PDB file of C-alpha atoms in Angstrom:
ATOM      1  CA  MET A   1     -12.920  25.954   1.865  1.00  0.00           C
ATOM      2  CA  SER A   2     -13.566  27.780  -1.403  1.00  0.00           C
ATOM      3  CA  PRO A   3     -14.222  26.125  -4.765  1.00  0.00           C
ATOM      4  CA  GLN A   4     -11.012  25.103  -6.489  1.00  0.00           C
ATOM      5  CA  SER A   5      -9.841  26.911  -9.624  1.00  0.00           C
ATOM      6  CA  PRO A   6      -8.761  24.647 -12.506  1.00  0.00           C
ATOM      7  CA  GLY A   7      -5.078  23.841 -12.443  1.00  0.00           C
ATOM      8  CA  THR A   8      -4.504  25.017  -8.883  1.00  0.00           C
ATOM      9  CA  ASP A   9      -3.441  23.118  -5.782  1.00  0.00           C
ATOM     10  CA  PRO A  10      -4.895  25.014  -2.823  1.00  0.00           C
ATOM     11  CA  LEU A  11      -3.215  22.765  -0.275  1.00  0.00           C
ATOM     12  CA  ALA A  12       0.321  23.213  -1.573  1.00  0.00           C
ATOM     13  CA  PRO A  13       0.887  26.631   0.095  1.00  0.00           C
ATOM     14  CA  LEU A  14      -0.195  25.207   3.461  1.00  0.00           C
ATOM     15  CA  ALA A  15       2.897  23.013   3.518  1.00  0.00           C
ATOM     16  CA  ASP A  16       5.063  26.114   3.890  1.00  0.00           C
ATOM     17  CA  LEU A  17       3.153  27.794   6.723  1.00  0.00           C
ATOM     18  CA  PRO A  18       5.198  28.448   9.871  1.00  0.00           C
ATOM     19  CA  GLY A  19       5.540  25.278  11.920  1.00  0.00           C
ATOM     20  CA  VAL A  20       3.998  22.979   9.314  1.00  0.00           C
ATOM     21  CA  PRO A  21       7.245  21.568   7.835  1.00  0.00           C
ATOM     22  CA  GLU A  22       8.398  20.745  11.363  1.00  0.00           C
ATOM     23  CA  ALA A  23       5.070  19.056  12.172  1.00  0.00           C
ATOM     24  CA  VAL A  24       5.233  17.016   8.966  1.00  0.00           C
ATOM     25  CA  GLU A  25       8.792  15.908   9.669  1.00  0.00           C
ATOM     26  CA  ALA A  26       8.091  15.039  13.317  1.00  0.00           C
ATOM     27  CA  ALA A  27       5.061  12.929  12.366  1.00  0.00           C
ATOM     28  CA  ARG A  28       7.008  11.113   9.675  1.00  0.00           C
ATOM     29  CA  ALA A  29       9.946  10.484  12.002  1.00  0.00           C
ATOM     30  CA  ALA A  30       7.659   9.078  14.711  1.00  0.00           C
ATOM     31  CA  VAL A  31       5.981   6.640  12.315  1.00  0.00           C
ATOM     32  CA  ASP A  32       9.308   5.619  10.788  1.00  0.00           C
ATOM     33  CA  ALA A  33      10.742   4.945  14.236  1.00  0.00           C
ATOM     34  CA  LEU A  34       7.745   2.761  15.051  1.00  0.00           C
ATOM     35  CA  HIS A  35       8.216   0.761  11.850  1.00  0.00           C
ATOM     36  CA  ARG A  36      11.854   0.157  12.765  1.00  0.00           C
ATOM     37  CA  HIS A  37      10.938  -1.452  16.082  1.00  0.00           C
ATOM     38  CA  ARG A  38      12.089  -5.064  16.073  1.00  0.00           C
ATOM     39  CA  VAL A  39       8.641  -6.343  17.113  1.00  0.00           C
ATOM     40  CA  MET A  40       7.137  -4.870  13.941  1.00  0.00           C
ATOM     41  CA  ARG A  41       9.130  -7.279  11.788  1.00  0.00           C
ATOM     42  CA  ARG A  42       7.255 -10.316  13.000  1.00  0.00           C
ATOM     43  CA  ARG A  43       4.136  -9.094  14.820  1.00  0.00           C
ATOM     44  CA  ARG A  44       2.937  -6.205  12.673  1.00  0.00           C
ATOM     45  CA  THR A  45      -0.562  -7.652  12.347  1.00  0.00           C
ATOM     46  CA  GLU A  46      -0.979  -7.805  16.117  1.00  0.00           C
ATOM     47  CA  VAL A  47       0.222  -4.221  16.497  1.00  0.00           C
ATOM     48  CA  ALA A  48      -2.189  -3.054  13.793  1.00  0.00           C
ATOM     49  CA  ALA A  49      -5.078  -4.875  15.477  1.00  0.00           C
ATOM     50  CA  GLU A  50      -4.303  -3.236  18.795  1.00  0.00           C
ATOM     51  CA  ALA A  51      -3.868   0.157  17.123  1.00  0.00           C
ATOM     52  CA  ALA A  52      -7.313  -0.146  15.523  1.00  0.00           C
ATOM     53  CA  LEU A  53      -8.921  -1.034  18.837  1.00  0.00           C
ATOM     54  CA  ARG A  54      -7.186   1.790  20.687  1.00  0.00           C
ATOM     55  CA  GLY A  55      -7.975   4.230  17.899  1.00  0.00           C
ATOM     56  CA  ALA A  56     -11.664   3.330  17.979  1.00  0.00           C
ATOM     57  CA  ARG A  57     -11.759   3.647  21.773  1.00  0.00           C
ATOM     58  CA  ALA A  58     -10.173   7.099  21.555  1.00  0.00           C
ATOM     59  CA  SER A  59     -12.549   8.215  18.803  1.00  0.00           C
ATOM     60  CA  ALA A  60     -15.502   7.209  20.972  1.00  0.00           C
ATOM     61  CA  ALA A  61     -13.993   9.084  23.929  1.00  0.00           C
ATOM     62  CA  LEU A  62     -13.815  12.281  21.870  1.00  0.00           C
ATOM     63  CA  ALA A  63     -17.474  11.736  20.965  1.00  0.00           C
ATOM     64  CA  GLY A  64     -18.413  11.552  24.653  1.00  0.00           C
ATOM     65  CA  ALA A  65     -18.094   7.842  25.499  1.00  0.00           C
ATOM     66  CA  ASP A  66     -14.807   7.640  27.387  1.00  0.00           C
ATOM     67  CA  TRP A  67     -14.605   3.943  28.249  1.00  0.00           C
ATOM     68  CA  GLY A  68     -11.532   2.158  29.460  1.00  0.00           C
ATOM     69  CA  LEU A  69      -9.690   0.071  26.916  1.00  0.00           C
ATOM     70  CA  GLU A  70     -10.329  -3.195  28.737  1.00  0.00           C
ATOM     71  CA  GLU A  71     -14.045  -2.439  28.900  1.00  0.00           C
ATOM     72  CA  VAL A  72     -14.116  -1.983  25.116  1.00  0.00           C
ATOM     73  CA  ARG A  73     -12.083  -5.154  24.684  1.00  0.00           C
ATOM     74  CA  ARG A  74     -14.348  -7.147  27.000  1.00  0.00           C
ATOM     75  CA  ARG A  75     -17.759  -6.036  25.767  1.00  0.00           C
ATOM     76  CA  THR A  76     -19.674  -7.794  23.018  1.00  0.00           C
ATOM     77  CA  ASP A  77     -22.937  -5.804  23.097  1.00  0.00           C
ATOM     78  CA  PHE A  78     -22.765  -2.167  22.035  1.00  0.00           C
ATOM     79  CA  GLY A  79     -26.454  -1.504  21.518  1.00  0.00           C
ATOM     80  CA  THR A  80     -27.684  -1.099  25.077  1.00  0.00           C
ATOM     81  CA  ASP A  81     -27.444   2.674  25.723  1.00  0.00           C
ATOM     82  CA  ALA A  82     -26.218   5.903  24.151  1.00  0.00           C
ATOM     83  CA  GLN A  83     -22.584   5.548  25.244  1.00  0.00           C
ATOM     84  CA  ALA A  84     -22.432   1.907  24.202  1.00  0.00           C
ATOM     85  CA  ARG A  85     -23.840   2.814  20.783  1.00  0.00           C
ATOM     86  CA  THR A  86     -21.201   5.535  20.420  1.00  0.00           C
ATOM     87  CA  VAL A  87     -18.423   3.040  21.150  1.00  0.00           C
ATOM     88  CA  GLY A  88     -19.982   0.609  18.682  1.00  0.00           C
ATOM     89  CA  ALA A  89     -20.160   3.341  16.048  1.00  0.00           C
ATOM     90  CA  ALA A  90     -16.462   4.120  16.490  1.00  0.00           C
ATOM     91  CA  LEU A  91     -15.518   0.449  16.250  1.00  0.00           C
ATOM     92  CA  ARG A  92     -17.515  -0.010  13.058  1.00  0.00           C
ATOM     93  CA  ALA A  93     -16.222   3.147  11.367  1.00  0.00           C
ATOM     94  CA  THR A  94     -12.615   2.360  12.258  1.00  0.00           C
ATOM     95  CA  ALA A  95     -13.050  -1.143  10.886  1.00  0.00           C
ATOM     96  CA  GLU A  96     -14.622   0.111   7.692  1.00  0.00           C
ATOM     97  CA  ALA A  97     -11.883   2.655   7.017  1.00  0.00           C
ATOM     98  CA  ALA A  98      -9.461  -0.095   5.972  1.00  0.00           C
ATOM     99  CA  HIS A  99     -11.856  -1.284   3.269  1.00  0.00           C
ATOM    100  CA  LEU A 100     -12.356   2.146   1.712  1.00  0.00           C
ATOM    101  CA  ARG A 101      -8.831   3.404   1.118  1.00  0.00           C
ATOM    102  CA  ASP A 102      -8.715   2.353  -2.522  1.00  0.00           C
ATOM    103  CA  ILE A 103     -11.878   4.233  -3.510  1.00  0.00           C
ATOM    104  CA  TRP A 104     -11.351   7.374  -1.423  1.00  0.00           C
ATOM    105  CA  LYS A 105      -9.705   9.527  -4.102  1.00  0.00           C
ATOM    106  CA  GLY A 106     -12.203   8.547  -6.775  1.00  0.00           C
ATOM    107  CA  SER A 107     -15.394   8.695  -4.709  1.00  0.00           C
ATOM    108  CA  PRO A 108     -14.856  10.571  -1.426  1.00  0.00           C
ATOM    109  CA  MET A 109     -18.540  11.409  -0.953  1.00  0.00           C
ATOM    110  CA  ARG A 110     -19.469   7.765  -1.423  1.00  0.00           C
ATOM    111  CA  VAL A 111     -16.897   6.860   1.222  1.00  0.00           C
ATOM    112  CA  LEU A 112     -18.242   9.436   3.680  1.00  0.00           C
ATOM    113  CA  ALA A 113     -21.798   8.214   3.138  1.00  0.00           C
ATOM    114  CA  ARG A 114     -20.641   4.642   3.698  1.00  0.00           C
ATOM    115  CA  LEU A 115     -18.805   5.573   6.900  1.00  0.00           C
ATOM    116  CA  HIS A 116     -21.913   7.259   8.258  1.00  0.00           C
ATOM    117  CA  LEU A 117     -24.105   4.313   7.306  1.00  0.00           C
ATOM    118  CA  VAL A 118     -21.739   1.852   8.989  1.00  0.00           C
ATOM    119  CA  ALA A 119     -21.292   4.052  12.074  1.00  0.00           C
ATOM    120  CA  GLU A 120     -25.054   4.163  12.522  1.00  0.00           C
ATOM    121  CA  GLY A 121     -25.201   0.377  12.295  1.00  0.00           C
ATOM    122  CA  GLY A 122     -27.106   0.265   9.009  1.00  0.00           C
ATOM    123  CA  VAL A 123     -24.819  -2.490   7.668  1.00  0.00           C
ATOM    124  CA  PRO A 124     -21.977  -4.537   9.156  1.00  0.00           C
ATOM    125  CA  ALA A 125     -18.497  -3.186   8.490  1.00  0.00           C
ATOM    126  CA  GLY A 126     -16.951  -4.660   5.362  1.00  0.00           C
ATOM    127  CA  SER A 127     -20.164  -6.325   4.219  1.00  0.00           C
ATOM    128  CA  GLU A 128     -20.307  -4.650   0.802  1.00  0.00           C
ATOM    129  CA  THR A 129     -16.647  -4.063   0.097  1.00  0.00           C
ATOM    130  CA  GLY A 130     -15.576  -7.584  -0.780  1.00  0.00           C
ATOM    131  CA  THR A 131     -13.764  -8.146   2.494  1.00  0.00           C
ATOM    132  CA  GLY A 132     -16.250  -9.932   4.689  1.00  0.00           C
ATOM    133  CA  ALA A 133     -17.585  -8.849   8.055  1.00  0.00           C
ATOM    134  CA  GLY A 134     -14.297  -8.724   9.907  1.00  0.00           C
ATOM    135  CA  GLY A 135     -13.106  -5.216  10.659  1.00  0.00           C
ATOM    136  CA  ALA A 136      -9.831  -3.424  10.096  1.00  0.00           C
ATOM    137  CA  GLY A 137      -6.979  -4.433  12.301  1.00  0.00           C
ATOM    138  CA  GLY A 138      -8.852  -7.483  13.523  1.00  0.00           C
ATOM    139  CA  ILE A 139     -11.962  -5.764  14.899  1.00  0.00           C
ATOM    140  CA  GLY A 140     -14.805  -8.096  14.009  1.00  0.00           C
ATOM    141  CA  ALA A 141     -17.696  -5.702  13.453  1.00  0.00           C
ATOM    142  CA  ASP A 142     -20.499  -8.243  13.794  1.00  0.00           C
ATOM    143  CA  GLU A 143     -19.134  -9.757  16.980  1.00  0.00           C
ATOM    144  CA  LYS A 144     -17.897  -6.569  18.632  1.00  0.00           C
ATOM    145  CA  THR A 145     -20.766  -4.174  17.953  1.00  0.00           C
ATOM    146  CA  GLY A 146     -23.865  -6.296  17.869  1.00  0.00           C
ATOM    147  CA  GLY A 147     -25.090  -4.584  14.672  1.00  0.00           C
ATOM    148  CA  GLY A 148     -28.479  -2.930  14.510  1.00  0.00           C
ATOM    149  CA  SER A 149     -29.149   0.653  13.419  1.00  0.00           C
ATOM    150  CA  ASP A 150     -28.684   3.308  16.039  1.00  0.00           C
ATOM    151  CA  ALA A 151     -30.508   5.749  13.777  1.00  0.00           C
ATOM    152  CA  GLY A 152     -29.398   8.729  15.855  1.00  0.00           C
ATOM    153  CA  ALA A 153     -30.082  10.981  12.851  1.00  0.00           C
ATOM    154  CA  GLY A 154     -33.329   9.284  11.800  1.00  0.00           C
ATOM    155  CA  ALA A 155     -33.354   6.314   9.448  1.00  0.00           C
ATOM    156  CA  ASP A 156     -34.160   8.434   6.386  1.00  0.00           C
ATOM    157  CA  ARG A 157     -31.135  10.679   7.040  1.00  0.00           C
ATOM    158  CA  ILE A 158     -28.449   8.036   7.454  1.00  0.00           C
ATOM    159  CA  GLY A 159     -25.751   8.179   4.805  1.00  0.00           C
ATOM    160  CA  ARG A 160     -26.677  11.542   3.302  1.00  0.00           C
ATOM    161  CA  PRO A 161     -25.747  15.148   4.158  1.00  0.00           C
ATOM    162  CA  ARG A 162     -28.288  17.118   6.130  1.00  0.00           C
ATOM    163  CA  LEU A 163     -30.793  19.328   4.327  1.00  0.00           C
ATOM    164  CA  SER A 164     -32.009  22.801   5.238  1.00  0.00           C
ATOM    165  CA  GLY A 165     -33.685  22.798   8.629  1.00  0.00           C
ATOM    166  CA  GLU A 166     -32.330  19.405   9.676  1.00  0.00           C
ATOM    167  CA  PRO A 167     -30.419  19.525  12.964  1.00  0.00           C
ATOM    168  CA  VAL A 168     -27.381  17.651  14.169  1.00  0.00           C
ATOM    169  CA  ALA A 169     -28.280  15.166  16.900  1.00  0.00           C
ATOM    170  CA  ASP A 170     -27.805  16.229  20.509  1.00  0.00           C
ATOM    171  CA  GLY A 171     -24.575  15.023  22.041  1.00  0.00           C
ATOM    172  CA  GLU A 172     -22.291  15.934  19.122  1.00  0.00           C
ATOM    173  CA  ARG A 173     -19.348  17.153  21.178  1.00  0.00           C
ATOM    174  CA  ASP A 174     -16.522  16.835  18.705  1.00  0.00           C
ATOM    175  CA  ALA A 175     -16.603  20.415  17.420  1.00  0.00           C
ATOM    176  CA  GLY A 176     -16.957  22.130  20.787  1.00  0.00           C
ATOM    177  CA  ASP A 177     -18.847  25.429  20.503  1.00  0.00           C
ATOM    178  CA  LEU A 178     -18.080  25.949  16.829  1.00  0.00           C
ATOM    179  CA  PRO A 179     -21.134  27.382  15.030  1.00  0.00           C
ATOM    180  CA  LEU A 180     -22.905  24.945  12.710  1.00  0.00           C
ATOM    181  CA  PRO A 181     -22.898  26.061   9.051  1.00  0.00           C
ATOM    182  CA  ASP A 182     -26.250  25.987   7.281  1.00  0.00           C
ATOM    183  CA  ALA A 183     -27.021  23.277   4.770  1.00  0.00           C
ATOM    184  CA  GLY A 184     -26.277  25.508   1.763  1.00  0.00           C
ATOM    185  CA  GLU A 185     -22.791  26.425   2.946  1.00  0.00           C
ATOM    186  CA  THR A 186     -22.169  22.820   3.945  1.00  0.00           C
ATOM    187  CA  SER A 187     -23.132  21.564   0.484  1.00  0.00           C
ATOM    188  CA  THR A 188     -20.876  24.100  -1.239  1.00  0.00           C
ATOM    189  CA  ARG A 189     -17.896  23.307   0.955  1.00  0.00           C
ATOM    190  CA  LEU A 190     -18.429  19.565   0.645  1.00  0.00           C
ATOM    191  CA  ALA A 191     -18.352  19.938  -3.137  1.00  0.00           C
ATOM    192  CA  ALA A 192     -15.111  21.912  -2.855  1.00  0.00           C
ATOM    193  CA  LEU A 193     -13.644  19.230  -0.598  1.00  0.00           C
ATOM    194  CA  ARG A 194     -14.677  16.524  -3.061  1.00  0.00           C
ATOM    195  CA  ASP A 195     -13.033  18.382  -5.931  1.00  0.00           C
ATOM    196  CA  LEU A 196      -9.859  18.903  -3.927  1.00  0.00           C
ATOM    197  CA  ILE A 197      -9.604  15.193  -3.055  1.00  0.00           C
ATOM    198  CA  THR A 198     -10.314  13.926  -6.550  1.00  0.00           C
ATOM    199  CA  ALA A 199      -7.869  16.402  -8.112  1.00  0.00           C
ATOM    200  CA  GLY A 200      -5.064  15.298  -5.810  1.00  0.00           C
ATOM    201  CA  SER A 201      -2.437  17.436  -4.153  1.00  0.00           C
ATOM    202  CA  SER A 202       1.316  17.710  -3.864  1.00  0.00           C
ATOM    203  CA  ALA A 203       0.957  18.723  -0.206  1.00  0.00           C
ATOM    204  CA  PRO A 204       2.252  16.281   2.429  1.00  0.00           C
ATOM    205  CA  VAL A 205      -0.217  13.622   3.520  1.00  0.00           C
ATOM    206  CA  LEU A 206      -0.429  15.153   6.990  1.00  0.00           C
ATOM    207  CA  VAL A 207      -1.628  18.431   5.487  1.00  0.00           C
ATOM    208  CA  GLN A 208      -4.224  16.644   3.363  1.00  0.00           C
ATOM    209  CA  ALA A 209      -5.499  14.627   6.321  1.00  0.00           C
ATOM    210  CA  ALA A 210      -5.677  17.712   8.544  1.00  0.00           C
ATOM    211  CA  VAL A 211      -7.770  19.612   5.993  1.00  0.00           C
ATOM    212  CA  VAL A 212     -10.163  16.697   5.438  1.00  0.00           C
ATOM    213  CA  HIS A 213     -10.510  16.198   9.190  1.00  0.00           C
ATOM    214  CA  GLY A 214     -10.932  19.903   9.918  1.00  0.00           C
ATOM    215  CA  GLU A 215     -13.496  20.492   7.181  1.00  0.00           C
ATOM    216  CA  LEU A 216     -15.660  17.554   8.216  1.00  0.00           C
ATOM    217  CA  LEU A 217     -15.596  18.552  11.876  1.00  0.00           C
ATOM    218  CA  ALA A 218     -16.361  22.174  11.043  1.00  0.00           C
ATOM    219  CA  LEU A 219     -19.194  21.300   8.638  1.00  0.00           C
ATOM    220  CA  ARG A 220     -20.751  18.352  10.511  1.00  0.00           C
ATOM    221  CA  PRO A 221     -22.487  17.325   7.272  1.00  0.00           C
ATOM    222  CA  PHE A 222     -24.504  14.450   8.739  1.00  0.00           C
ATOM    223  CA  GLY A 223     -27.213  14.425  11.348  1.00  0.00           C
ATOM    224  CA  SER A 224     -25.051  12.431  13.761  1.00  0.00           C
ATOM    225  CA  ARG A 225     -21.669  10.707  14.251  1.00  0.00           C
ATOM    226  CA  ASN A 226     -19.776  13.493  12.466  1.00  0.00           C
ATOM    227  CA  GLY A 227     -16.686  13.324  14.666  1.00  0.00           C
ATOM    228  CA  ILE A 228     -16.420   9.572  14.277  1.00  0.00           C
ATOM    229  CA  VAL A 229     -16.816   9.870  10.494  1.00  0.00           C
ATOM    230  CA  ALA A 230     -14.251  12.700  10.355  1.00  0.00           C
ATOM    231  CA  ARG A 231     -11.659  10.708  12.288  1.00  0.00           C
ATOM    232  CA  ALA A 232     -12.257   7.625  10.140  1.00  0.00           C
ATOM    233  CA  ALA A 233     -11.753   9.773   7.029  1.00  0.00           C
ATOM    234  CA  CYS A 234      -8.557  11.190   8.532  1.00  0.00           C
ATOM    235  CA  ARG A 235      -7.396   7.606   9.113  1.00  0.00           C
ATOM    236  CA  ILE A 236      -8.099   6.774   5.459  1.00  0.00           C
ATOM    237  CA  VAL A 237      -6.001   9.716   4.243  1.00  0.00           C
ATOM    238  CA  LEU A 238      -3.102   8.998   6.598  1.00  0.00           C
ATOM    239  CA  THR A 239      -2.982   5.310   5.738  1.00  0.00           C
ATOM    240  CA  GLY A 240      -3.937   5.435   2.078  1.00  0.00           C
ATOM    241  CA  GLY A 241      -1.651   8.392   1.442  1.00  0.00           C
ATOM    242  CA  GLY A 242       1.372   6.547   2.758  1.00  0.00           C
ATOM    243  CA  LEU A 243       2.202   8.342   5.991  1.00  0.00           C
ATOM    244  CA  ASP A 244       1.004   5.336   7.996  1.00  0.00           C
ATOM    245  CA  PRO A 245       0.420   2.598   5.412  1.00  0.00           C
ATOM    246  CA  GLY A 246       0.270  -0.160   8.005  1.00  0.00           C
ATOM    247  CA  ALA A 247      -2.371   1.656  10.094  1.00  0.00           C
ATOM    248  CA  VAL A 248      -0.228   1.203  13.186  1.00  0.00           C
ATOM    249  CA  ALA A 249      -0.056   4.792  14.484  1.00  0.00           C
ATOM    250  CA  PRO A 250      -3.612   5.628  15.627  1.00  0.00           C
ATOM    251  CA  ALA A 251      -3.947   9.410  15.418  1.00  0.00           C
ATOM    252  CA  GLU A 252      -7.265   9.133  17.269  1.00  0.00           C
ATOM    253  CA  VAL A 253      -5.286   8.201  20.382  1.00  0.00           C
ATOM    254  CA  GLY A 254      -3.180  11.309  19.937  1.00  0.00           C
ATOM    255  CA  PHE A 255      -6.209  13.568  19.601  1.00  0.00           C
ATOM    256  CA  ALA A 256      -7.729  12.100  22.749  1.00  0.00           C
ATOM    257  CA  GLU A 257      -4.441  12.343  24.647  1.00  0.00           C
ATOM    258  CA  GLN A 258      -4.152  16.043  23.875  1.00  0.00           C
ATOM    259  CA  GLY A 259      -7.581  16.464  25.425  1.00  0.00           C
ATOM    260  CA  PRO A 260     -10.930  17.787  24.167  1.00  0.00           C
ATOM    261  CA  ASP A 261     -10.176  21.386  25.167  1.00  0.00           C
ATOM    262  CA  ALA A 262      -6.992  21.470  23.092  1.00  0.00           C
ATOM    263  CA  HIS A 263      -8.795  19.691  20.267  1.00  0.00           C
ATOM    264  CA  HIS A 264     -11.658  22.191  20.214  1.00  0.00           C
ATOM    265  CA  ALA A 265      -9.282  25.144  20.460  1.00  0.00           C
ATOM    266  CA  ALA A 266      -7.198  23.894  17.536  1.00  0.00           C
ATOM    267  CA  LEU A 267     -10.330  23.261  15.485  1.00  0.00           C
ATOM    268  CA  ALA A 268     -11.559  26.792  16.183  1.00  0.00           C
ATOM    269  CA  GLU A 269      -8.208  28.050  14.917  1.00  0.00           C
ATOM    270  CA  TYR A 270      -8.714  26.067  11.709  1.00  0.00           C
ATOM    271  CA  ALA A 271     -12.252  27.363  11.295  1.00  0.00           C
ATOM    272  CA  SER A 272     -11.001  30.954  11.617  1.00  0.00           C
ATOM    273  CA  GLY A 273      -9.487  30.543   8.162  1.00  0.00           C
ATOM    274  CA  THR A 274      -6.323  32.445   9.030  1.00  0.00           C
ATOM    275  CA  ALA A 275      -2.935  31.113   7.963  1.00  0.00           C
ATOM    276  CA  GLU A 276      -1.833  30.977  11.572  1.00  0.00           C
ATOM    277  CA  GLY A 277      -4.968  29.120  12.623  1.00  0.00           C
ATOM    278  CA  VAL A 278      -4.704  26.531   9.868  1.00  0.00           C
ATOM    279  CA  ALA A 279      -1.029  26.003  10.706  1.00  0.00           C
ATOM    280  CA  ARG A 280      -1.877  25.401  14.364  1.00  0.00           C
ATOM    281  CA  TRP A 281      -4.512  22.825  13.390  1.00  0.00           C
ATOM    282  CA  ILE A 282      -2.067  20.993  11.137  1.00  0.00           C
ATOM    283  CA  ALA A 283       0.486  20.983  13.955  1.00  0.00           C
ATOM    284  CA  HIS A 284      -2.204  19.619  16.307  1.00  0.00           C
ATOM    285  CA  CYS A 285      -2.900  16.805  13.837  1.00  0.00           C
ATOM    286  CA  GLY A 286       0.813  16.126  13.463  1.00  0.00           C
ATOM    287  CA  ARG A 287       1.198  15.849  17.208  1.00  0.00           C
ATOM    288  CA  ALA A 288      -1.705  13.374  17.242  1.00  0.00           C
ATOM    289  CA  VAL A 289       0.145  11.154  14.768  1.00  0.00           C
ATOM    290  CA  GLU A 290       3.283  11.366  16.919  1.00  0.00           C
ATOM    291  CA  LEU A 291       1.371  10.364  20.034  1.00  0.00           C
ATOM    292  CA  GLY A 292      -0.392   7.558  18.178  1.00  0.00           C
ATOM    293  CA  ALA A 293       2.977   6.191  17.074  1.00  0.00           C
ATOM    294  CA  ARG A 294       4.244   6.453  20.641  1.00  0.00           C
ATOM    295  CA  GLU A 295       1.221   4.457  21.816  1.00  0.00           C
ATOM    296  CA  SER A 296       2.067   1.654  19.415  1.00  0.00           C
ATOM    297  CA  VAL A 297       5.718   1.692  20.444  1.00  0.00           C
ATOM    298  CA  ALA A 298       4.440   0.972  23.963  1.00  0.00           C
ATOM    299  CA  VAL A 299       2.364  -1.891  22.525  1.00  0.00           C
ATOM    300  CA  CYS A 300       5.500  -3.237  20.828  1.00  0.00           C
ATOM    301  CA  GLU A 301       7.408  -3.056  24.094  1.00  0.00           C
ATOM    302  CA  ALA A 302       4.617  -4.925  25.896  1.00  0.00           C
ATOM    303  CA  LEU A 303       4.578  -7.615  23.224  1.00  0.00           C
ATOM    304  CA  GLN A 304       8.343  -7.940  23.507  1.00  0.00           C
ATOM    305  CA  ARG A 305       8.076  -8.418  27.267  1.00  0.00           C
ATOM    306  CA  GLY A 306       5.274 -10.897  26.840  1.00  0.00           C
ATOM    307  CA  ALA A 307       2.904  -8.587  28.714  1.00  0.00           C
ATOM    308  CA  ALA A 308       0.400  -8.246  25.876  1.00  0.00           C
TER     309      ALA A 308
END
């Protein structure tokens, strides 16, 4: 991403790339159909809680901790080993995303730092945002994750972008084999991303979320937990931007369902910088929203049958 010229909207042209209008419409239609489900009229909070849990589980799976949903639901201690800490990080970041929507456009770098801090267990989710310790969608961060800093990036590196010579922790699988930009390029592109977010865009919310998600995965600005932070930021854009205001269509589930190989291939297309590659990434993100909405429709059906 290049620095933004005054008065321009670099995302607007992306909305017209081949396949993007169709992806935007399909994602919107899927979420709208979910909202029309009769269960949503009276049990929306339960659906949102389940969507948050399933989204966090899927985010952890993409980061290398592919636990079953019931195992995540059952566990109370997420500080025992590397995979457990990854699941805990995803639960905390997903919970925190709901508390940060209102400040995202004004202070995106502050939000990203906060997400990384919370993912690493530096503070309980929601503890400094005026919302208490309970997480988004009913995930109680203190009870579910056990707290405690994982410090996968080193305690002095939590919550800030990496500097020259600082590596990304082993086990960061979210970007596949994509080369890691150096700290200078990362800083420049993060500044461009910040300016783009604070300036606002007329592009559809799906396009905005896809660019935020793609940039953060490509840059991996922190020493650890970059995929989890990127997906939490994507969640903030999708929900805060109005595509999924009730946070009931977990795109993380859709990314996981498409599989890591497809995810990495689509990300590589985005990182190529070509119009075709960016369009394919946006379509990949749109399909994730569709699949997330489909997941919650299944939750609605289970609630209606009394099976959930």
